[in-house]
Amino acid sequence: MGAITDVTGIRVGQVQRAGSVQGPDGEESDSGWLTGVTVVLPPPGTVGSVDVRGGGPATHETDSLDPATLSQRVDAVVLTGGSAFGLVAAHGAKRWCEENGRGFAVPGGLVPIVPAAAIFDLGRGGDFSARPDEEMGYAATAAAAAQTEGHDVERGNVGAGTGAVLGRGTYKGGVGTASITLENGVVIGALAVVNAVGMPFGTSPKRAEPGSVRLSEERASTPRGSAAEAKAAAEAAQGTDPAAGSPPLNTTLVVVATNAVLNKVECKRTASACHAGLARALNPSHTLADGDTVFALATGAVELDRSSDTARHFSLITLQSAAADVVTEAILDGVSRAEGISTPAGVFAAYGPVVRYHGPI
């Protein structure tokens, strides 16, 4: 499936806190933590934009990525747990960037451009106040910088996916990634943090055999277990479980990167197109309870065919279509790699491998 780091120059750093911790006396105690931070660190000069479609986003500095604004470059993208509280992790990433000479030049120094988005995972480890801070953001950025070119990306219960769930807390979510290389040398990679109200589209939370599940089936996700299991999962996906007593609070975050030369407007359109890949992976998506957000980054290493308007349009449409597919793969990878856990806040089961049908419909 590849990884977002198949795009030359892209690096990913992740830190997390989860489960029990050992005190000075050697005794283990539950820390109440289940959260983390994932930082995507692109090479200097990377252009970026964003498209926020969810009805309940928690974001930081996304306005600076609008094509109509002054800055063009992105120094880092921070994905974090902790809802709005966790956005402070971006301050740590900014501090690292400033210390390392990365940012928008202003009189007297640099101002790093570090957009961020957060998922809701508050209290899932048992302690509502256990959330990412500035130091975790700094550590994740430093970890990304320390990675070698083309490094693998850890997936599942790591980074910002540590406290992620899906199906309104029925199953464990996590970090996933994927990539594709086009014939013209363009590489597109995606990284997703899957923390969704919905469930994988047209699949069952059973360990399926290859070829037995069609993601392309145009129907809601319906588990094929007992009637009670099916009803509970359907209610969870729709956010209508009467026993829950509160609205679902979730978000799926995505970073898409390419080595193509794109301007800020084209990055914006690419981020917009990638929401189709999110919708093909999760049902429902983009609800009032989701903060679904897609960032798009372009490192500018490979020129597209712009010899005519027709060639330019074809190149962009091909790239954006492929990018949407990569987003779908990254999301399903995040679901498949997530491991079930038990915390004082509840039990979150593993969904199991999700098989995408690649043959004719």
Coordinates of C-alpha atoms in Angstrom, one line a residue:
M1 CA 0.0 0.0 0.0
G2 CA 3.0 2.3 0.4
A3 CA 3.1 5.3 2.7
I4 CA 2.9 9.1 2.5
T5 CA 6.7 9.1 3.0
D6 CA 7.0 7.6 -0.5
V7 CA 6.8 11.3 -1.5
T8 CA 10.4 12.4 -1.4
G9 CA 11.1 14.8 1.5
I10 CA 8.0 14.0 3.5
R11 CA 8.7 12.8 7.0
V12 CA 6.3 11.7 9.8
G13 CA 6.9 11.9 13.5
Q14 CA 4.5 10.5 16.2
V15 CA 4.3 10.5 20.0
Q16 CA 1.7 9.1 22.2
R17 CA 0.8 8.3 25.8
A18 CA -1.5 5.4 26.6
G19 CA -2.2 2.8 29.3
S20 CA -0.4 2.3 32.6
V21 CA 2.8 4.1 33.7
Q22 CA 5.4 3.0 36.2
G23 CA 5.9 5.3 39.2
P24 CA 9.2 6.0 41.1
D25 CA 8.3 3.2 43.5
G26 CA 8.1 0.7 40.7
E27 CA 4.3 0.3 41.0
E28 CA 2.2 0.5 37.9
S29 CA -0.8 2.7 37.9
D30 CA -3.3 3.7 35.2
S31 CA -2.3 7.1 33.9
G32 CA -5.7 7.8 32.3
W33 CA -3.9 8.7 29.0
L34 CA -5.0 7.6 25.5
T35 CA -4.0 10.3 23.1
G36 CA -1.1 11.5 20.9
V37 CA 0.3 13.7 18.2
T38 CA 1.3 13.1 14.6
V39 CA 3.3 15.6 12.6
V40 CA 3.8 15.6 8.9
L41 CA 7.1 17.6 8.1
P42 CA 7.4 18.5 4.5
P43 CA 10.6 19.7 2.8
P44 CA 11.2 23.5 2.7
G45 CA 9.2 25.3 0.0
T46 CA 6.2 23.0 0.1
V47 CA 3.0 24.6 -1.0
G48 CA -0.2 23.7 0.8
S49 CA -3.9 24.3 1.3
V50 CA -6.9 22.7 3.2
D51 CA -10.5 21.9 2.9
V52 CA -12.7 21.5 6.1
R53 CA -16.0 19.7 5.5
G54 CA -17.0 18.4 8.9
G55 CA -19.6 20.2 11.0
G56 CA -17.6 20.1 14.2
P57 CA -13.9 20.9 13.4
A58 CA -11.1 21.8 15.8
T59 CA -8.5 23.6 13.7
H60 CA -5.6 26.0 14.0
E61 CA -4.3 28.4 11.4
T62 CA -6.2 26.9 8.5
D63 CA -7.2 30.4 7.3
S64 CA -3.6 31.0 6.3
L65 CA -3.9 28.1 3.8
D66 CA -6.7 29.8 1.8
P67 CA -5.5 30.6 -1.7
A68 CA -6.4 34.3 -1.2
T69 CA -4.0 34.8 1.7
L70 CA -0.4 36.0 1.6
S71 CA 1.7 32.9 2.7
Q72 CA 2.3 30.1 0.2
R73 CA 4.4 27.6 2.1
V74 CA 3.6 25.1 4.9
D75 CA 6.3 24.3 7.4
A76 CA 4.5 21.4 9.2
V77 CA 1.1 20.0 9.7
V78 CA 0.0 18.9 13.1
L79 CA -2.7 16.2 13.7
T80 CA -3.5 15.8 17.4
G81 CA -5.8 14.4 19.9
G82 CA -7.4 16.4 22.7
S83 CA -10.0 18.2 20.7
A84 CA -9.5 22.0 20.9
F85 CA -7.3 21.6 23.9
G86 CA -4.8 19.6 21.9
L87 CA -4.3 22.3 19.3
V88 CA -1.6 23.7 21.7
A89 CA 0.6 21.0 20.2
A90 CA 1.0 23.2 17.2
H91 CA 2.9 25.7 19.4
G92 CA 5.5 23.0 20.0
A93 CA 5.9 22.4 16.3
K94 CA 6.2 26.1 15.7
R95 CA 8.9 26.3 18.3
W96 CA 10.9 23.5 16.6
C97 CA 10.5 25.1 13.2
E98 CA 11.7 28.5 14.5
E99 CA 14.7 27.0 16.1
N100 CA 15.6 25.2 12.9
G101 CA 15.2 28.2 10.6
R102 CA 11.8 27.3 9.0
G103 CA 9.1 29.9 8.6
F104 CA 7.7 33.0 6.9
A105 CA 10.3 35.7 6.9
V106 CA 9.3 38.9 8.8
P107 CA 11.4 41.8 10.1
G108 CA 13.4 40.4 13.0
G109 CA 12.8 36.7 12.4
L110 CA 10.6 34.0 11.1
V111 CA 6.9 33.0 11.7
P112 CA 6.4 29.3 11.0
I113 CA 3.2 28.4 9.2
V114 CA 2.0 25.3 11.1
P115 CA -1.7 24.5 10.6
A116 CA -3.2 21.9 12.8
A117 CA -6.4 19.9 13.3
A118 CA -7.6 17.8 16.3
I119 CA -9.8 14.7 16.8
F120 CA -12.0 14.3 19.9
D121 CA -10.6 11.7 22.2
L122 CA -11.0 13.4 25.5
G123 CA -11.5 11.0 28.4
R124 CA -11.1 7.8 26.4
G125 CA -8.2 6.7 28.6
G126 CA -10.2 7.5 31.7
D127 CA -8.9 11.0 32.4
F128 CA -10.6 13.9 30.6
S129 CA -7.6 16.2 31.4
A130 CA -5.0 13.9 29.8
R131 CA -4.5 15.7 26.5
P132 CA -1.5 16.6 24.2
D133 CA 0.5 19.7 25.1
E134 CA 3.2 21.9 23.5
E135 CA 6.0 19.5 24.5
M136 CA 4.3 16.6 22.7
G137 CA 4.0 18.7 19.6
Y138 CA 7.7 19.6 19.8
A139 CA 8.7 16.0 20.3
A140 CA 6.6 14.7 17.4
T141 CA 8.2 17.4 15.1
A142 CA 11.7 16.5 16.2
A143 CA 10.9 12.8 15.7
A144 CA 9.8 13.6 12.1
A145 CA 13.0 15.5 11.4
A146 CA 15.1 12.6 12.8
Q147 CA 13.6 10.1 10.3
T148 CA 15.5 9.0 7.2
E149 CA 14.3 9.6 3.7
G150 CA 11.5 7.2 2.7
H151 CA 11.0 5.8 6.2
D152 CA 8.1 3.6 7.0
V153 CA 5.2 5.0 9.0
E154 CA 3.9 3.3 12.1
R155 CA 0.2 2.7 11.9
G156 CA -2.8 1.8 14.1
N157 CA -2.8 2.9 17.7
V158 CA -0.1 5.5 17.5
G159 CA 0.2 9.3 17.3
A160 CA -3.0 11.1 16.9
G161 CA -4.7 7.8 16.3
T162 CA -4.0 6.5 19.8
G163 CA -7.4 7.5 21.2
A164 CA -9.3 7.3 17.9
V165 CA -12.5 5.2 17.6
L166 CA -15.2 4.7 15.0
G167 CA -18.8 3.6 14.9
R168 CA -19.5 5.9 17.8
G169 CA -17.0 4.1 20.0
T170 CA -17.9 0.6 19.0
Y171 CA -14.5 -0.1 17.3
K172 CA -11.0 1.2 17.6
G173 CA -9.7 3.6 14.9
G174 CA -6.2 4.7 14.2
V175 CA -3.5 6.0 11.8
G176 CA -3.3 4.6 8.3
T177 CA -1.3 5.5 5.2
A178 CA -1.0 4.7 1.5
S179 CA 0.6 5.9 -1.7
I180 CA 0.5 5.5 -5.5
T181 CA 2.9 6.3 -8.3
L182 CA 1.5 7.5 -11.6
E183 CA 3.0 6.8 -15.0
N184 CA 4.3 10.4 -15.3
G185 CA 6.4 10.0 -12.2
V186 CA 4.0 11.8 -9.9
V187 CA 3.8 10.2 -6.4
I188 CA 0.8 10.8 -4.2
G189 CA 0.7 9.7 -0.6
A190 CA -1.9 10.1 2.2
L191 CA -2.0 9.7 5.9
A192 CA -5.3 9.5 7.8
V193 CA -6.3 9.6 11.4
V194 CA -9.6 7.7 11.5
N195 CA -11.9 8.8 14.4
A196 CA -15.3 8.6 12.7
V197 CA -18.9 8.6 13.7
G198 CA -19.4 6.2 10.7
M199 CA -18.2 2.8 9.8
P200 CA -16.2 1.5 6.8
F201 CA -18.5 1.8 3.8
G202 CA -20.2 -1.5 2.6
T203 CA -18.1 -3.8 4.9
S204 CA -18.6 -6.0 7.9
P205 CA -16.5 -6.0 11.1
K206 CA -15.6 -9.6 10.5
R207 CA -12.2 -10.9 9.5
A208 CA -13.0 -11.2 5.8
E209 CA -11.2 -13.4 3.3
P210 CA -9.6 -11.6 0.3
G211 CA -12.2 -10.7 -2.4
S212 CA -15.2 -11.3 -0.1
V213 CA -16.0 -7.6 0.6
R214 CA -17.0 -5.0 -2.0
L215 CA -16.2 -1.5 -0.8
S216 CA -18.0 -0.2 -3.9
E217 CA -21.4 -1.6 -2.9
E218 CA -23.7 1.4 -2.6
R219 CA -25.3 0.6 0.8
A220 CA -24.7 1.4 4.4
S221 CA -22.4 -0.6 6.5
T222 CA -24.3 -3.6 8.0
P223 CA -22.6 -6.1 10.2
R224 CA -23.4 -9.7 9.3
G225 CA -23.4 -11.0 12.9
S226 CA -26.3 -11.3 15.2
A227 CA -29.4 -9.1 14.8
A228 CA -28.5 -7.4 18.1
E229 CA -25.0 -6.7 16.8
A230 CA -26.2 -5.3 13.6
K231 CA -28.7 -3.0 15.3
A232 CA -26.2 -1.7 17.8
A233 CA -23.6 -1.0 15.1
A234 CA -26.1 0.7 12.8
E235 CA -27.2 2.9 15.7
A236 CA -23.6 3.7 16.5
A237 CA -22.8 4.6 12.9
Q238 CA -25.9 6.9 12.7
G239 CA -25.3 8.5 16.1
T240 CA -28.7 7.4 17.4
D241 CA -27.9 5.1 20.3
P242 CA -30.4 6.1 22.9
A243 CA -28.2 4.7 25.7
A244 CA -25.3 7.0 24.8
G245 CA -26.9 10.0 26.3
S246 CA -24.7 12.5 24.4
P247 CA -24.0 13.3 20.8
P248 CA -21.1 11.6 19.1
L249 CA -17.9 13.6 18.8
N250 CA -15.4 12.5 16.2
T251 CA -13.3 13.5 13.2
T252 CA -11.3 12.0 10.4
L253 CA -8.1 13.9 9.6
V254 CA -6.1 13.5 6.3
V255 CA -2.9 14.8 4.9
V256 CA -2.3 14.3 1.2
A257 CA 1.1 14.9 -0.3
T258 CA 2.4 14.9 -3.8
N259 CA 5.8 15.6 -5.5
A260 CA 4.0 17.5 -8.3
V261 CA 4.3 21.2 -8.9
L262 CA 1.0 22.7 -7.7
N263 CA 0.1 26.2 -6.8
K264 CA -2.1 27.1 -3.7
V265 CA -5.3 27.0 -5.7
E266 CA -4.5 23.6 -7.2
C267 CA -3.7 22.3 -3.7
K268 CA -7.1 23.6 -2.5
R269 CA -8.9 21.8 -5.3
T270 CA -6.9 18.6 -4.6
A271 CA -7.9 18.8 -0.9
S272 CA -11.6 19.2 -2.0
A273 CA -11.4 16.3 -4.4
C274 CA -9.9 14.1 -1.7
H275 CA -13.1 14.4 0.4
A276 CA -14.7 12.0 -2.2
G277 CA -12.2 9.4 -1.1
L278 CA -13.2 10.0 2.6
A279 CA -16.9 9.6 1.7
R280 CA -16.1 6.4 -0.2
A281 CA -14.4 4.9 2.8
L282 CA -16.8 5.9 5.7
N283 CA -20.5 6.0 6.1
P284 CA -21.8 8.4 7.2
S285 CA -19.1 11.1 6.7
H286 CA -19.0 14.9 7.0
T287 CA -21.7 15.0 9.7
L288 CA -22.3 17.7 12.2
A289 CA -20.5 15.6 14.7
D290 CA -17.4 15.1 12.5
G291 CA -14.6 17.6 11.9
D292 CA -13.5 16.0 8.7
T293 CA -10.5 17.9 7.4
V294 CA -8.1 17.3 4.4
F295 CA -4.7 19.0 4.0
A296 CA -3.0 18.9 0.6
L297 CA 0.8 19.5 0.2
A298 CA 2.8 19.8 -3.0
T299 CA 6.6 19.5 -2.8
G300 CA 7.1 20.7 -6.3
A301 CA 9.7 18.2 -7.6
V302 CA 7.8 17.0 -10.7
E303 CA 6.3 19.2 -13.4
L304 CA 2.9 18.4 -14.8
D305 CA 2.1 18.6 -18.5
R306 CA 0.9 22.1 -19.0
S307 CA 1.6 22.4 -22.7
S308 CA -2.0 23.2 -23.3
D309 CA -5.2 23.8 -21.4
T310 CA -6.4 20.4 -22.2
A311 CA -3.1 18.7 -21.1
R312 CA -3.2 20.8 -17.9
H313 CA -6.8 19.9 -17.1
F314 CA -6.2 16.2 -17.8
S315 CA -3.1 16.1 -15.6
L316 CA -4.9 17.7 -12.7
I317 CA -7.9 15.6 -13.0
T318 CA -5.8 12.4 -13.1
L319 CA -3.8 13.5 -10.0
Q320 CA -6.9 14.5 -8.0
S321 CA -8.7 11.3 -8.9
A322 CA -5.8 9.2 -7.8
A323 CA -5.4 11.3 -4.6
A324 CA -9.0 10.5 -3.7
D325 CA -8.4 6.8 -4.1
V326 CA -5.2 7.0 -2.0
V327 CA -7.2 8.7 0.8
T328 CA -9.7 5.8 0.8
E329 CA -6.9 3.3 1.0
A330 CA -5.2 5.3 3.9
I331 CA -8.5 5.4 5.9
L332 CA -9.1 1.7 5.4
D333 CA -5.5 1.0 6.4
G334 CA -6.1 2.9 9.6
V335 CA -9.1 0.9 10.5
S336 CA -7.4 -2.4 9.6
R337 CA -4.3 -1.7 11.7
A338 CA -6.1 -0.5 14.8
E339 CA -5.9 -2.9 17.7
G340 CA -8.7 -3.4 20.3
I341 CA -8.1 -1.9 23.8
S342 CA -9.7 -1.7 27.2
T343 CA -9.5 1.4 29.3
P344 CA -11.5 2.7 32.4
A345 CA -13.6 4.6 29.9
G346 CA -14.7 1.5 28.0
V347 CA -13.8 -1.4 25.6
F348 CA -13.0 -0.6 22.0
A349 CA -12.9 -3.6 19.8
A350 CA -10.7 -4.1 16.7
Y351 CA -12.7 -3.9 13.5
G352 CA -10.4 -6.3 11.7
P353 CA -8.9 -6.2 8.2
V354 CA -10.9 -4.3 5.6
V355 CA -10.7 -5.6 2.1
R356 CA -11.2 -3.3 -0.8
Y357 CA -12.7 -4.9 -4.0
H358 CA -10.5 -3.9 -7.0
G359 CA -12.2 -5.9 -9.7
P360 CA -15.1 -5.0 -12.1
I361 CA -18.3 -3.9 -10.3

